[in-house]
Short mmCIF file of C-alpha atoms and ligand atoms in Angstrom, two decimals:
data_model
loop_
_atom_site.label_atom_id
_atom_site.label_comp_id
_atom_site.label_asym_id
_atom_site.label_seq_id
_atom_site.Cartn_x
_atom_site.Cartn_y
_atom_site.Cartn_z
CA MET Z 990 96.64 -5.28 20.72
CA GLU Z 991 95.16 -7.57 18.04
CA THR Z 992 97.58 -9.80 16.17
CA GLU Z 993 97.31 -10.09 12.39
CA ASN Z 994 95.81 -13.57 12.76
CA GLU Z 995 93.11 -12.38 15.15
CA ILE Z 996 92.23 -9.59 12.77
CA SER Z 997 91.80 -11.92 9.78
CA ASN Z 998 89.61 -14.30 11.82
CA GLN Z 999 87.22 -11.71 13.15
CA SER Z 1000 83.57 -12.29 12.36
CA PHE Z 1001 80.72 -9.81 12.36
CA SER Z 1002 77.16 -10.02 13.59
CA LYS Z 1003 75.94 -9.22 10.07
CA MET Z 1004 77.25 -9.60 6.55
CA ILE Z 1005 78.98 -6.44 5.27
CA ASN Z 1006 79.12 -5.77 1.54
CA ILE Z 1007 81.49 -3.22 0.11
CA ILE Z 1008 81.85 -1.97 -3.46
CA LEU Z 1009 85.36 -0.76 -4.22
CA PHE Z 1010 84.76 1.70 -7.00
CA GLY Z 1011 87.11 3.75 -9.17
CA ALA Z 1012 88.58 4.35 -12.60
CA PRO Z 1013 90.87 1.78 -14.25
CA GLY Z 1014 94.15 1.88 -12.34
CA SER Z 1015 92.69 3.60 -9.27
CA GLY Z 1016 93.95 0.74 -7.08
CA LYS Z 1017 90.78 -1.34 -6.72
CA GLY Z 1018 92.60 -4.66 -7.09
CA THR Z 1019 95.46 -3.59 -4.83
CA GLN Z 1020 93.21 -2.39 -1.99
CA SER Z 1021 90.69 -5.23 -2.33
CA SER Z 1022 93.37 -7.81 -1.55
CA LEU Z 1023 94.27 -5.95 1.65
CA ILE Z 1024 90.59 -5.68 2.68
CA GLU Z 1025 90.12 -9.41 2.00
CA GLN Z 1026 93.04 -10.27 4.31
CA LYS Z 1027 92.07 -7.93 7.14
CA TYR Z 1028 88.30 -8.51 7.25
CA ASN Z 1029 88.08 -12.04 5.87
CA PHE Z 1030 85.58 -10.96 3.19
CA HIS Z 1031 85.19 -12.76 -0.13
CA HIS Z 1032 87.00 -10.72 -2.80
CA ILE Z 1033 85.21 -10.88 -6.14
CA SER Z 1034 86.87 -9.11 -9.08
CA THR Z 1035 84.79 -9.25 -12.25
CA GLY Z 1036 87.93 -8.39 -14.27
CA GLU Z 1037 89.65 -11.47 -12.78
CA LEU Z 1038 86.60 -13.68 -13.43
CA LEU Z 1039 86.70 -12.61 -17.08
CA ARG Z 1040 90.47 -13.11 -17.39
CA GLU Z 1041 90.04 -16.64 -15.95
CA GLU Z 1042 87.43 -17.41 -18.62
CA ILE Z 1043 89.78 -16.06 -21.32
CA ALA Z 1044 92.67 -18.18 -19.98
CA LYS Z 1045 90.41 -21.30 -20.11
CA ASP Z 1046 89.44 -20.35 -23.68
CA SER Z 1047 85.79 -20.97 -22.76
CA GLU Z 1048 82.90 -19.70 -24.90
CA VAL Z 1049 82.34 -16.90 -22.35
CA GLY Z 1050 86.06 -16.08 -22.46
CA LYS Z 1051 86.18 -15.93 -26.26
CA PHE Z 1052 83.12 -13.66 -26.31
CA ALA Z 1053 84.45 -11.38 -23.50
CA HIS Z 1054 87.91 -11.08 -25.07
CA GLY Z 1055 86.45 -9.21 -28.04
CA PHE Z 1056 85.21 -6.47 -25.69
CA ILE Z 1057 88.10 -6.32 -23.21
CA SER Z 1058 90.81 -6.11 -25.87
CA LYS Z 1059 89.05 -3.02 -27.27
CA GLY Z 1060 88.68 -1.44 -23.80
CA LYS Z 1061 84.88 -1.87 -23.90
CA LEU Z 1062 82.66 -3.16 -21.11
CA VAL Z 1063 81.31 -6.66 -21.61
CA PRO Z 1064 77.46 -6.77 -21.80
CA ASP Z 1065 75.60 -6.47 -18.49
CA ASP Z 1066 73.74 -9.80 -18.84
CA LEU Z 1067 76.95 -11.81 -19.13
CA ILE Z 1068 78.68 -10.19 -16.15
CA ILE Z 1069 75.57 -10.44 -13.94
CA GLN Z 1070 75.26 -14.17 -14.72
CA LEU Z 1071 78.95 -14.72 -13.88
CA LEU Z 1072 78.51 -12.88 -10.59
CA ALA Z 1073 75.35 -14.75 -9.58
CA LYS Z 1074 77.17 -18.05 -10.26
CA LYS Z 1075 80.10 -16.90 -8.10
CA PHE Z 1076 77.76 -15.89 -5.24
CA ASP Z 1077 76.32 -19.41 -5.23
CA GLU Z 1078 79.70 -21.15 -5.54
CA LEU Z 1079 81.04 -19.19 -2.56
CA ASN Z 1080 77.80 -19.56 -0.58
CA VAL Z 1081 78.19 -15.88 0.24
CA VAL Z 1082 75.20 -15.69 2.59
CA HIS Z 1083 77.26 -17.57 5.17
CA SER Z 1084 80.23 -15.22 5.05
CA ASN Z 1085 81.45 -12.07 6.82
CA GLY Z 1086 80.79 -10.16 3.64
CA ILE Z 1087 81.91 -9.39 0.13
CA ILE Z 1088 84.29 -6.91 -1.41
CA LEU Z 1089 83.26 -6.25 -5.00
CA ASP Z 1090 86.12 -5.02 -7.17
CA GLY Z 1091 85.18 -3.65 -10.60
CA PHE Z 1092 81.45 -4.28 -10.25
CA PRO Z 1093 79.01 -2.57 -10.77
CA ARG Z 1094 80.27 -0.64 -13.79
CA THR Z 1095 76.87 0.54 -15.08
CA VAL Z 1096 73.67 1.68 -13.37
CA GLY Z 1097 71.97 -1.45 -14.82
CA GLN Z 1098 74.56 -3.60 -13.03
CA ALA Z 1099 73.97 -1.69 -9.77
CA GLU Z 1100 70.22 -2.34 -9.99
CA ALA Z 1101 70.83 -6.02 -10.75
CA LEU Z 1102 73.29 -6.29 -7.86
CA GLU Z 1103 70.77 -4.99 -5.35
CA VAL Z 1104 68.24 -7.56 -6.62
CA LEU Z 1105 70.81 -10.37 -6.21
CA PHE Z 1106 71.54 -9.13 -2.69
CA GLU Z 1107 67.86 -8.74 -1.81
CA GLU Z 1108 67.23 -12.36 -2.86
CA ARG Z 1109 69.90 -13.30 -0.32
CA GLY Z 1110 68.55 -11.06 2.47
CA THR Z 1111 71.33 -8.50 2.30
CA HIS Z 1112 72.36 -5.25 0.54
CA THR Z 1113 75.35 -3.04 -0.31
CA ASP Z 1114 76.53 -1.25 2.83
CA LEU Z 1115 79.06 1.09 1.28
CA LEU Z 1116 80.47 2.22 -2.04
CA LEU Z 1117 84.07 3.37 -1.55
CA ASP Z 1118 84.91 5.79 -4.34
CA LEU Z 1119 88.68 5.83 -4.97
CA ARG Z 1120 89.54 9.20 -6.54
CA VAL Z 1121 92.70 9.43 -8.66
CA ASP Z 1122 93.44 12.06 -11.33
CA GLU Z 1123 93.75 11.01 -14.97
CA GLU Z 1124 97.48 11.67 -15.34
CA GLU Z 1125 98.25 9.36 -12.41
CA LEU Z 1126 95.86 6.66 -13.73
CA ILE Z 1127 97.63 6.64 -17.08
CA ASN Z 1128 101.08 6.49 -15.45
CA ARG Z 1129 100.08 3.57 -13.24
CA LEU Z 1130 98.49 1.57 -16.05
CA LEU Z 1131 101.41 2.11 -18.43
CA LEU Z 1132 103.75 0.97 -15.65
CA ARG Z 1133 101.56 -2.07 -14.97
CA GLY Z 1134 101.53 -2.79 -18.71
CA GLN Z 1135 105.29 -3.38 -18.64
CA THR Z 1136 104.78 -6.54 -16.55
CA SER Z 1137 101.06 -7.46 -16.56
CA GLY Z 1138 100.92 -9.06 -19.99
CA ARG Z 1139 97.46 -7.45 -20.28
CA ASN Z 1140 96.78 -6.30 -23.82
CA ASP Z 1141 94.38 -3.62 -22.51
CA ASP Z 1142 97.21 -1.80 -20.66
CA ASN Z 1143 98.39 0.28 -23.63
CA MET Z 1144 97.92 4.01 -24.32
CA ASP Z 1145 95.06 3.81 -26.87
CA ILE Z 1146 93.01 1.32 -24.89
CA ILE Z 1147 93.71 3.07 -21.56
CA HIS Z 1148 92.22 6.31 -22.97
CA LYS Z 1149 89.19 4.38 -24.19
CA ARG Z 1150 88.70 2.68 -20.78
CA ILE Z 1151 88.92 6.00 -18.92
CA SER Z 1152 86.41 7.59 -21.28
CA ILE Z 1153 83.97 4.67 -20.79
CA TYR Z 1154 84.47 5.00 -17.04
CA ASN Z 1155 83.55 8.71 -17.16
CA ASN Z 1156 80.49 8.17 -19.37
CA GLN Z 1157 79.03 4.80 -18.36
CA THR Z 1158 80.45 3.92 -14.95
CA ARG Z 1159 80.61 7.20 -13.03
CA PRO Z 1160 76.74 7.49 -12.80
CA VAL Z 1161 76.80 4.46 -10.45
CA VAL Z 1162 78.00 6.90 -7.76
CA ASP Z 1163 74.73 8.88 -7.96
CA PHE Z 1164 72.77 5.66 -7.49
CA TYR Z 1165 74.50 4.94 -4.16
CA GLU Z 1166 74.70 8.59 -3.12
CA LYS Z 1167 70.89 8.74 -3.20
CA LEU Z 1168 70.87 5.74 -0.85
CA GLY Z 1169 73.34 7.55 1.46
CA ARG Z 1170 75.95 4.81 1.02
CA HIS Z 1171 78.71 6.63 -0.88
CA VAL Z 1172 82.08 7.57 0.68
CA GLU Z 1173 84.84 9.31 -1.26
CA ILE Z 1174 88.44 8.18 -0.63
CA ASP Z 1175 91.50 10.11 -1.84
CA GLY Z 1176 93.34 7.44 -3.87
CA ILE Z 1177 96.62 9.34 -4.10
CA GLY Z 1178 99.30 8.44 -1.57
CA SER Z 1179 100.98 5.27 -0.37
CA VAL Z 1180 99.05 1.98 -0.53
CA GLU Z 1181 99.18 1.88 3.32
CA GLU Z 1182 97.82 5.42 3.75
CA ILE Z 1183 94.91 4.71 1.42
CA PHE Z 1184 94.21 1.40 3.14
CA GLU Z 1185 93.98 3.16 6.51
CA LYS Z 1186 91.28 5.50 5.17
CA ILE Z 1187 89.41 2.54 3.70
CA SER Z 1188 89.62 0.60 6.98
CA ASN Z 1189 88.22 3.58 8.90
CA ALA Z 1190 85.26 3.75 6.52
CA ILE Z 1191 84.56 -0.01 6.84
CA ASP Z 1192 84.90 0.10 10.63
CA GLY Z 1193 82.24 2.83 10.59
CA VAL Z 1194 79.58 0.43 9.25
CA LYS Z 1195 80.44 -2.64 11.36
P1 LIG P 2548 89.66 -4.71 -13.99
O1 LIG P 2548 90.30 -6.01 -13.81
O2 LIG P 2548 88.60 -4.32 -13.00
O3 LIG P 2548 90.89 -3.70 -14.00
P2 LIG P 2548 91.25 -2.19 -13.73
O4 LIG P 2548 89.99 -1.39 -13.52
O5 LIG P 2548 92.06 -1.86 -14.90
O6 LIG P 2548 92.26 -2.04 -12.53
P3 LIG P 2548 92.33 -1.71 -10.92
O7 LIG P 2548 91.61 -0.45 -10.53
O8 LIG P 2548 91.93 -2.96 -10.19
O9 LIG P 2548 93.84 -1.37 -10.69
P4 LIG P 2548 95.05 -1.99 -9.79
O10 LIG P 2548 94.72 -2.16 -8.36
O11 LIG P 2548 95.56 -3.18 -10.51
O12 LIG P 2548 88.93 -4.63 -15.44
C1 LIG P 2548 89.49 -5.08 -16.68
C2 LIG P 2548 88.46 -5.10 -17.83
O13 LIG P 2548 87.46 -6.16 -17.63
C3 LIG P 2548 87.59 -3.85 -18.02
O14 LIG P 2548 88.24 -2.86 -18.75
C4 LIG P 2548 86.33 -4.41 -18.73
O15 LIG P 2548 86.57 -4.57 -20.10
C5 LIG P 2548 86.14 -5.77 -18.11
N1 LIG P 2548 85.20 -5.72 -16.97
C6 LIG P 2548 85.54 -5.94 -15.67
N2 LIG P 2548 84.45 -5.82 -14.87
C7 LIG P 2548 83.40 -5.51 -15.71
C8 LIG P 2548 82.01 -5.21 -15.47
N3 LIG P 2548 81.51 -5.19 -14.23
N4 LIG P 2548 81.23 -4.92 -16.55
C9 LIG P 2548 81.71 -4.94 -17.79
N5 LIG P 2548 83.03 -5.19 -18.08
C10 LIG P 2548 83.87 -5.47 -17.04
O16 LIG P 2548 96.11 -0.80 -9.87
C11 LIG P 2548 96.70 -0.41 -11.09
C12 LIG P 2548 98.20 -0.24 -10.92
O17 LIG P 2548 98.49 0.83 -10.00
C13 LIG P 2548 98.89 -1.47 -10.37
O18 LIG P 2548 100.04 -1.71 -11.11
C14 LIG P 2548 99.24 -1.11 -8.91
O19 LIG P 2548 100.43 -1.70 -8.48
C15 LIG P 2548 99.39 0.42 -8.98
N6 LIG P 2548 98.94 1.07 -7.74
C16 LIG P 2548 97.88 0.73 -6.97
N7 LIG P 2548 97.77 1.56 -5.89
C17 LIG P 2548 98.78 2.47 -6.03
C18 LIG P 2548 99.21 3.62 -5.24
N8 LIG P 2548 98.58 3.99 -4.13
N9 LIG P 2548 100.26 4.34 -5.68
C19 LIG P 2548 100.92 3.98 -6.83
N10 LIG P 2548 100.59 2.91 -7.60
C20 LIG P 2548 99.53 2.16 -7.20
#
């Protein structure tokens, strides 16, 4: 049987790139951390990248804060530039793969992502679509809001974020479905149960 250490040090013959997709509060951040540990992929969360810029009070952070605090998506150009910079910093071409958490959130971002990947001789292998009903999303985010210190985890903004997800982000699924790279995952259940389903899907593309 593999020990935990052996699992985290495994390397693959090719780079594997996974998009962890889902509504706000669907568990993208939670599951991405587990995937990162098990498969030794780089975990890139665009939400985290933006919150780091806000914490630094950089020009990008000040600009992004105006959108995030209202529950809006930041403009595509800005987020694509941040991601390209991160790819280069991490030298991703020499890694096992990437787990993208919270990106792409528009079809324009999906198209730009595939160009970034193509320039690096790779592509998205799988979009894992975490499905959670709206009532559960709201409960989770309100609960998170009690400790997260995030000013976008309140009822008004949560409704706004879910509506933007349904209108602007959900079409990304069609983009990857047409490429035959979309897998739906039931996101209700324990964190461990959901992670097992995700692991099975990733093991299927190795
Ligand atoms: P994100 O940081 O991506 O945040 P999120 O979608 O709200 O949360 P996530 O799905 O990761 O939930 P988590 O695991 O924490 O985005 C924040 C903002 O940044 C966006 O609204 C947008 O403004 C901006 N942004 C980010 N990327 C962008 C992009 N590409 N383009 C434009 N703008 C962008 O889980 C939530 C809670 O549920 C946690 O408290 C967790 O403990 C709990 N939970 C998880 N799994 C559970 C389970 N199985 N059962 C019960 N509870 C569970």
